[in-house]
């Protein structure tokens, strides 16, 4: 994990949680919008990283961010 990526992930994930609550769908659908194995979620996060001029992440790197976030915030 490179500097700034985890902080960006926290912001992105919090936005995705807010979005999922607005969607008012079932719980399984909520987690899909930020799941590291979902290519669209990863693309969305990588767009944020690019906007912030940070290096993009692979599926493995995003999974590490996801696990760290879950261990700290859930």
mmCIF file of N, CA, C and O in Angstrom:
data_model
loop_
_atom_site.group_PDB
_atom_site.id
_atom_site.type_symbol
_atom_site.label_atom_id
_atom_site.label_comp_id
_atom_site.label_asym_id
_atom_site.label_seq_id
_atom_site.Cartn_x
_atom_site.Cartn_y
_atom_site.Cartn_z
ATOM 1 N N UNK A 1 0.847 -1.163 0.000
ATOM 2 C CA UNK A 1 0.000 0.000 0.000
ATOM 3 C C UNK A 1 0.900 1.236 0.000
ATOM 4 O O UNK A 1 1.821 1.349 0.786
ATOM 5 N N UNK A 2 0.608 2.144 -0.888
ATOM 6 C CA UNK A 2 1.423 3.346 -1.038
ATOM 7 C C UNK A 2 0.813 4.501 -0.236
ATOM 8 O O UNK A 2 -0.380 4.488 0.049
ATOM 9 N N UNK A 3 1.635 5.487 0.110
ATOM 10 C CA UNK A 3 1.132 6.620 0.898
ATOM 11 C C UNK A 3 -0.088 7.270 0.253
ATOM 12 O O UNK A 3 -0.121 7.501 -0.948
ATOM 13 N N UNK A 4 -1.073 7.539 1.073
ATOM 14 C CA UNK A 4 -2.280 8.213 0.623
ATOM 15 C C UNK A 4 -3.382 7.286 0.153
ATOM 16 O O UNK A 4 -4.546 7.672 0.128
ATOM 17 N N UNK A 5 -3.044 6.069 -0.237
ATOM 18 C CA UNK A 5 -4.062 5.170 -0.776
ATOM 19 C C UNK A 5 -5.094 4.773 0.271
ATOM 20 O O UNK A 5 -6.285 4.752 -0.008
ATOM 21 N N UNK A 6 -4.642 4.447 1.477
ATOM 22 C CA UNK A 6 -5.593 4.012 2.488
ATOM 23 C C UNK A 6 -6.506 5.156 2.913
ATOM 24 O O UNK A 6 -7.710 4.975 3.068
ATOM 25 N N UNK A 7 -5.950 6.347 3.054
ATOM 26 C CA UNK A 7 -6.763 7.509 3.402
ATOM 27 C C UNK A 7 -7.811 7.770 2.320
ATOM 28 O O UNK A 7 -8.964 8.079 2.608
ATOM 29 N N UNK A 8 -7.401 7.622 1.061
ATOM 30 C CA UNK A 8 -8.341 7.782 -0.053
ATOM 31 C C UNK A 8 -9.400 6.686 -0.011
ATOM 32 O O UNK A 8 -10.579 6.941 -0.279
ATOM 33 N N UNK A 9 -8.990 5.462 0.345
ATOM 34 C CA UNK A 9 -9.939 4.359 0.423
ATOM 35 C C UNK A 9 -10.987 4.621 1.497
ATOM 36 O O UNK A 9 -12.173 4.375 1.279
ATOM 37 N N UNK A 10 -10.568 5.153 2.633
ATOM 38 C CA UNK A 10 -11.521 5.461 3.708
ATOM 39 C C UNK A 10 -12.571 6.442 3.207
ATOM 40 O O UNK A 10 -13.774 6.231 3.402
ATOM 41 N N UNK A 11 -12.128 7.507 2.534
ATOM 42 C CA UNK A 11 -13.079 8.496 2.008
ATOM 43 C C UNK A 11 -14.012 7.860 0.977
ATOM 44 O O UNK A 11 -15.226 8.071 0.993
ATOM 45 N N UNK A 12 -13.433 7.096 0.055
ATOM 46 C CA UNK A 12 -14.226 6.457 -0.995
ATOM 47 C C UNK A 12 -15.230 5.475 -0.398
ATOM 48 O O UNK A 12 -16.396 5.484 -0.753
ATOM 49 N N UNK A 13 -14.769 4.652 0.539
ATOM 50 C CA UNK A 13 -15.645 3.648 1.152
ATOM 51 C C UNK A 13 -16.783 4.308 1.916
ATOM 52 O O UNK A 13 -17.930 3.871 1.829
ATOM 53 N N UNK A 14 -16.495 5.376 2.639
ATOM 54 C CA UNK A 14 -17.560 6.093 3.346
ATOM 55 C C UNK A 14 -18.589 6.645 2.373
ATOM 56 O O UNK A 14 -19.792 6.609 2.643
ATOM 57 N N UNK A 15 -18.135 7.150 1.225
ATOM 58 C CA UNK A 15 -19.067 7.629 0.202
ATOM 59 C C UNK A 15 -19.902 6.487 -0.352
ATOM 60 O O UNK A 15 -21.094 6.658 -0.629
ATOM 61 N N UNK A 16 -19.285 5.313 -0.524
ATOM 62 C CA UNK A 16 -20.015 4.155 -1.038
ATOM 63 C C UNK A 16 -21.053 3.665 -0.024
ATOM 64 O O UNK A 16 -22.150 3.266 -0.399
ATOM 65 N N UNK A 17 -20.723 3.743 1.256
ATOM 66 C CA UNK A 17 -21.686 3.359 2.297
ATOM 67 C C UNK A 17 -22.877 4.307 2.256
ATOM 68 O O UNK A 17 -24.026 3.878 2.291
ATOM 69 N N UNK A 18 -22.605 5.612 2.150
ATOM 70 C CA UNK A 18 -23.691 6.589 2.043
ATOM 71 C C UNK A 18 -24.546 6.324 0.821
ATOM 72 O O UNK A 18 -25.782 6.374 0.885
ATOM 73 N N UNK A 19 -23.902 6.034 -0.302
ATOM 74 C CA UNK A 19 -24.629 5.751 -1.537
ATOM 75 C C UNK A 19 -25.490 4.501 -1.382
ATOM 76 O O UNK A 19 -26.648 4.482 -1.792
ATOM 77 N N UNK A 20 -24.947 3.474 -0.769
ATOM 78 C CA UNK A 20 -25.706 2.227 -0.619
ATOM 79 C C UNK A 20 -26.933 2.436 0.254
ATOM 80 O O UNK A 20 -27.985 1.833 0.016
ATOM 81 N N UNK A 21 -26.815 3.290 1.263
ATOM 82 C CA UNK A 21 -27.967 3.585 2.107
ATOM 83 C C UNK A 21 -29.039 4.326 1.315
ATOM 84 O O UNK A 21 -30.228 4.118 1.515
ATOM 85 N N UNK A 22 -28.605 5.184 0.397
ATOM 86 C CA UNK A 22 -29.548 5.914 -0.452
ATOM 87 C C UNK A 22 -30.250 4.994 -1.449
ATOM 88 O O UNK A 22 -31.379 5.260 -1.853
ATOM 89 N N UNK A 23 -29.580 3.915 -1.853
ATOM 90 C CA UNK A 23 -30.159 2.993 -2.829
ATOM 91 C C UNK A 23 -31.305 2.184 -2.243
ATOM 92 O O UNK A 23 -32.166 1.707 -2.977
ATOM 93 N N UNK A 24 -31.301 2.016 -0.935
ATOM 94 C CA UNK A 24 -32.363 1.300 -0.239
ATOM 95 C C UNK A 24 -32.618 -0.081 -0.840
ATOM 96 O O UNK A 24 -33.739 -0.474 -1.104
ATOM 97 N N UNK A 25 -31.514 -0.816 -1.103
ATOM 98 C CA UNK A 25 -31.624 -2.175 -1.624
ATOM 99 C C UNK A 25 -31.269 -3.153 -0.518
ATOM 100 O O UNK A 25 -30.962 -2.754 0.605
ATOM 101 N N UNK A 26 -31.285 -4.448 -0.845
ATOM 102 C CA UNK A 26 -30.935 -5.440 0.165
ATOM 103 C C UNK A 26 -29.454 -5.328 0.538
ATOM 104 O O UNK A 26 -28.642 -4.758 -0.179
ATOM 105 N N UNK A 27 -29.104 -5.886 1.694
ATOM 106 C CA UNK A 27 -27.751 -5.734 2.233
ATOM 107 C C UNK A 27 -26.678 -6.308 1.315
ATOM 108 O O UNK A 27 -25.587 -5.758 1.200
ATOM 109 N N UNK A 28 -26.959 -7.411 0.646
ATOM 110 C CA UNK A 28 -25.972 -8.013 -0.254
ATOM 111 C C UNK A 28 -25.613 -7.050 -1.383
ATOM 112 O O UNK A 28 -24.452 -6.959 -1.773
ATOM 113 N N UNK A 29 -26.582 -6.343 -1.885
ATOM 114 C CA UNK A 29 -26.321 -5.378 -2.958
ATOM 115 C C UNK A 29 -25.462 -4.227 -2.448
ATOM 116 O O UNK A 29 -24.649 -3.676 -3.193
ATOM 117 N N UNK A 30 -25.616 -3.870 -1.183
ATOM 118 C CA UNK A 30 -24.827 -2.772 -0.618
ATOM 119 C C UNK A 30 -23.342 -3.066 -0.674
ATOM 120 O O UNK A 30 -22.558 -2.207 -1.060
ATOM 121 N N UNK A 31 -22.940 -4.260 -0.269
ATOM 122 C CA UNK A 31 -21.510 -4.560 -0.204
ATOM 123 C C UNK A 31 -20.891 -4.693 -1.590
ATOM 124 O O UNK A 31 -19.700 -4.479 -1.742
ATOM 125 N N UNK A 32 -21.682 -4.996 -2.589
ATOM 126 C CA UNK A 32 -21.138 -5.154 -3.939
ATOM 127 C C UNK A 32 -20.542 -3.863 -4.485
ATOM 128 O O UNK A 32 -19.602 -3.898 -5.260
ATOM 129 N N UNK A 33 -21.062 -2.723 -4.082
ATOM 130 C CA UNK A 33 -20.565 -1.478 -4.666
ATOM 131 C C UNK A 33 -19.185 -1.096 -4.153
ATOM 132 O O UNK A 33 -18.572 -0.192 -4.686
ATOM 133 N N UNK A 34 -18.693 -1.778 -3.115
ATOM 134 C CA UNK A 34 -17.319 -1.493 -2.671
ATOM 135 C C UNK A 34 -16.454 -2.741 -2.582
ATOM 136 O O UNK A 34 -15.327 -2.692 -2.116
ATOM 137 N N UNK A 35 -16.926 -3.845 -3.064
ATOM 138 C CA UNK A 35 -16.179 -5.107 -2.998
ATOM 139 C C UNK A 35 -14.962 -5.062 -3.919
ATOM 140 O O UNK A 35 -15.070 -4.753 -5.101
ATOM 141 N N UNK A 36 -13.798 -5.392 -3.379
ATOM 142 C CA UNK A 36 -12.543 -5.343 -4.140
ATOM 143 C C UNK A 36 -12.548 -6.290 -5.333
ATOM 144 O O UNK A 36 -11.837 -6.059 -6.308
ATOM 145 N N UNK A 37 -13.344 -7.343 -5.287
ATOM 146 C CA UNK A 37 -13.372 -8.286 -6.399
ATOM 147 C C UNK A 37 -14.276 -7.811 -7.534
ATOM 148 O O UNK A 37 -14.261 -8.388 -8.610
ATOM 149 N N UNK A 38 -15.042 -6.754 -7.296
ATOM 150 C CA UNK A 38 -15.908 -6.195 -8.334
ATOM 151 C C UNK A 38 -15.108 -5.201 -9.170
ATOM 152 O O UNK A 38 -14.622 -4.192 -8.654
ATOM 153 N N UNK A 39 -14.953 -5.497 -10.444
ATOM 154 C CA UNK A 39 -14.104 -4.654 -11.300
ATOM 155 C C UNK A 39 -14.636 -3.228 -11.417
ATOM 156 O O UNK A 39 -13.852 -2.282 -11.513
ATOM 157 N N UNK A 40 -15.944 -3.037 -11.386
ATOM 158 C CA UNK A 40 -16.499 -1.689 -11.486
ATOM 159 C C UNK A 40 -16.192 -0.878 -10.226
ATOM 160 O O UNK A 40 -15.900 0.320 -10.316
ATOM 161 N N UNK A 41 -16.259 -1.524 -9.071
ATOM 162 C CA UNK A 41 -15.912 -0.836 -7.823
ATOM 163 C C UNK A 41 -14.436 -0.445 -7.844
ATOM 164 O O UNK A 41 -14.070 0.675 -7.476
ATOM 165 N N UNK A 42 -13.589 -1.362 -8.286
ATOM 166 C CA UNK A 42 -12.153 -1.092 -8.359
ATOM 167 C C UNK A 42 -11.873 0.029 -9.364
ATOM 168 O O UNK A 42 -11.057 0.918 -9.106
ATOM 169 N N UNK A 43 -12.541 0.004 -10.504
ATOM 170 C CA UNK A 43 -12.373 1.079 -11.490
ATOM 171 C C UNK A 43 -12.769 2.423 -10.900
ATOM 172 O O UNK A 43 -12.086 3.435 -11.107
ATOM 173 N N UNK A 44 -13.876 2.438 -10.164
ATOM 174 C CA UNK A 44 -14.345 3.676 -9.540
ATOM 175 C C UNK A 44 -13.320 4.200 -8.536
ATOM 176 O O UNK A 44 -12.993 5.387 -8.532
ATOM 177 N N UNK A 45 -12.789 3.299 -7.715
ATOM 178 C CA UNK A 45 -11.780 3.709 -6.738
ATOM 179 C C UNK A 45 -10.510 4.184 -7.445
ATOM 180 O O UNK A 45 -9.914 5.194 -7.056
ATOM 181 N N UNK A 46 -10.104 3.493 -8.490
ATOM 182 C CA UNK A 46 -8.913 3.900 -9.232
ATOM 183 C C UNK A 46 -9.091 5.263 -9.904
ATOM 184 O O UNK A 46 -8.132 6.030 -10.027
ATOM 185 N N UNK A 47 -10.320 5.583 -10.314
ATOM 186 C CA UNK A 47 -10.586 6.922 -10.854
ATOM 187 C C UNK A 47 -10.361 7.985 -9.781
ATOM 188 O O UNK A 47 -9.795 9.049 -10.060
ATOM 189 N N UNK A 48 -10.804 7.699 -8.563
ATOM 190 C CA UNK A 48 -10.571 8.628 -7.461
ATOM 191 C C UNK A 48 -9.073 8.791 -7.217
ATOM 192 O O UNK A 48 -8.582 9.909 -7.055
ATOM 193 N N UNK A 49 -8.343 7.671 -7.216
ATOM 194 C CA UNK A 49 -6.893 7.745 -7.016
ATOM 195 C C UNK A 49 -6.231 8.574 -8.113
ATOM 196 O O UNK A 49 -5.334 9.388 -7.837
ATOM 197 N N UNK A 50 -6.660 8.392 -9.345
ATOM 198 C CA UNK A 50 -6.098 9.161 -10.459
ATOM 199 C C UNK A 50 -6.392 10.648 -10.281
ATOM 200 O O UNK A 50 -5.522 11.492 -10.501
ATOM 201 N N UNK A 51 -7.620 10.951 -9.868
ATOM 202 C CA UNK A 51 -8.007 12.341 -9.625
ATOM 203 C C UNK A 51 -7.126 12.955 -8.538
ATOM 204 O O UNK A 51 -6.769 14.122 -8.613
ATOM 205 N N UNK A 52 -6.759 12.149 -7.550
ATOM 206 C CA UNK A 52 -5.926 12.614 -6.445
ATOM 207 C C UNK A 52 -4.433 12.476 -6.771
ATOM 208 O O UNK A 52 -3.595 12.690 -5.913
ATOM 209 N N UNK A 53 -4.123 12.118 -7.997
ATOM 210 C CA UNK A 53 -2.756 11.874 -8.488
ATOM 211 C C UNK A 53 -2.004 10.850 -7.632
ATOM 212 O O UNK A 53 -0.837 11.001 -7.321
ATOM 213 N N UNK A 54 -2.711 9.790 -7.260
ATOM 214 C CA UNK A 54 -2.120 8.669 -6.540
ATOM 215 C C UNK A 54 -2.074 7.463 -7.467
ATOM 216 O O UNK A 54 -2.856 7.365 -8.416
ATOM 217 N N UNK A 55 -1.184 6.526 -7.195
ATOM 218 C CA UNK A 55 -1.072 5.314 -7.999
ATOM 219 C C UNK A 55 -2.323 4.461 -7.856
ATOM 220 O O UNK A 55 -2.903 4.359 -6.773
ATOM 221 N N UNK A 56 -2.720 3.827 -8.956
ATOM 222 C CA UNK A 56 -3.883 2.963 -8.929
ATOM 223 C C UNK A 56 -3.551 1.644 -8.236
ATOM 224 O O UNK A 56 -2.388 1.325 -8.014
ATOM 225 N N UNK A 57 -4.593 0.894 -7.869
ATOM 226 C CA UNK A 57 -4.408 -0.354 -7.130
ATOM 227 C C UNK A 57 -4.884 -1.552 -7.938
ATOM 228 O O UNK A 57 -5.784 -1.442 -8.770
ATOM 229 N N UNK A 58 -4.287 -2.689 -7.653
ATOM 230 C CA UNK A 58 -4.731 -3.958 -8.230
ATOM 231 C C UNK A 58 -5.838 -4.534 -7.352
ATOM 232 O O UNK A 58 -6.134 -3.990 -6.276
ATOM 233 N N UNK A 59 -6.411 -5.642 -7.785
ATOM 234 C CA UNK A 59 -7.441 -6.300 -6.983
ATOM 235 C C UNK A 59 -6.870 -6.715 -5.626
ATOM 236 O O UNK A 59 -7.516 -6.513 -4.604
ATOM 237 N N UNK A 60 -5.655 -7.268 -5.610
ATOM 238 C CA UNK A 60 -5.029 -7.684 -4.349
ATOM 239 C C UNK A 60 -4.801 -6.497 -3.419
ATOM 240 O O UNK A 60 -5.055 -6.586 -2.222
ATOM 241 N N UNK A 61 -4.305 -5.410 -3.971
ATOM 242 C CA UNK A 61 -4.055 -4.226 -3.152
ATOM 243 C C UNK A 61 -5.356 -3.665 -2.586
ATOM 244 O O UNK A 61 -5.417 -3.275 -1.425
ATOM 245 N N UNK A 62 -6.402 -3.652 -3.400
ATOM 246 C CA UNK A 62 -7.680 -3.147 -2.911
ATOM 247 C C UNK A 62 -8.248 -4.079 -1.844
ATOM 248 O O UNK A 62 -8.856 -3.626 -0.881
ATOM 249 N N UNK A 63 -8.052 -5.366 -2.000
ATOM 250 C CA UNK A 63 -8.515 -6.328 -0.997
ATOM 251 C C UNK A 63 -7.810 -6.058 0.335
ATOM 252 O O UNK A 63 -8.432 -6.134 1.391
ATOM 253 N N UNK A 64 -6.519 -5.718 0.301
ATOM 254 C CA UNK A 64 -5.792 -5.383 1.522
ATOM 255 C C UNK A 64 -6.370 -4.123 2.169
ATOM 256 O O UNK A 64 -6.527 -4.055 3.390
ATOM 257 N N UNK A 65 -6.696 -3.134 1.356
ATOM 258 C CA UNK A 65 -7.320 -1.918 1.875
ATOM 259 C C UNK A 65 -8.668 -2.246 2.511
ATOM 260 O O UNK A 65 -9.002 -1.743 3.589
ATOM 261 N N UNK A 66 -9.441 -3.097 1.840
ATOM 262 C CA UNK A 66 -10.757 -3.492 2.327
ATOM 263 C C UNK A 66 -10.635 -4.198 3.688
ATOM 264 O O UNK A 66 -11.382 -3.897 4.621
ATOM 265 N N UNK A 67 -9.696 -5.126 3.804
ATOM 266 C CA UNK A 67 -9.504 -5.862 5.061
ATOM 267 C C UNK A 67 -9.065 -4.929 6.182
ATOM 268 O O UNK A 67 -9.549 -5.033 7.313
ATOM 269 N N UNK A 68 -8.155 -4.003 5.890
ATOM 270 C CA UNK A 68 -7.699 -3.062 6.904
ATOM 271 C C UNK A 68 -8.856 -2.186 7.367
ATOM 272 O O UNK A 68 -9.041 -1.962 8.561
ATOM 273 N N UNK A 69 -9.640 -1.697 6.430
ATOM 274 C CA UNK A 69 -10.796 -0.861 6.763
ATOM 275 C C UNK A 69 -11.768 -1.641 7.639
ATOM 276 O O UNK A 69 -12.218 -1.145 8.669
ATOM 277 N N UNK A 70 -12.096 -2.858 7.228
ATOM 278 C CA UNK A 70 -13.040 -3.675 7.983
ATOM 279 C C UNK A 70 -12.545 -3.941 9.402
ATOM 280 O O UNK A 70 -13.333 -3.914 10.349
ATOM 281 N N UNK A 71 -11.250 -4.168 9.553
ATOM 282 C CA UNK A 71 -10.718 -4.449 10.884
ATOM 283 C C UNK A 71 -10.730 -3.210 11.783
ATOM 284 O O UNK A 71 -10.838 -3.325 12.992
ATOM 285 N N UNK A 72 -10.648 -2.038 11.176
ATOM 286 C CA UNK A 72 -10.625 -0.808 11.970
ATOM 287 C C UNK A 72 -12.005 -0.203 12.209
ATOM 288 O O UNK A 72 -12.230 0.424 13.239
ATOM 289 N N UNK A 73 -12.915 -0.370 11.264
ATOM 290 C CA UNK A 73 -14.175 0.361 11.340
ATOM 291 C C UNK A 73 -15.421 -0.511 11.520
ATOM 292 O O UNK A 73 -16.499 0.004 11.755
ATOM 293 N N UNK A 74 -15.276 -1.826 11.351
ATOM 294 C CA UNK A 74 -16.471 -2.684 11.476
ATOM 295 C C UNK A 74 -16.324 -3.608 12.646
ATOM 296 O O UNK A 74 -15.333 -4.087 13.006
#
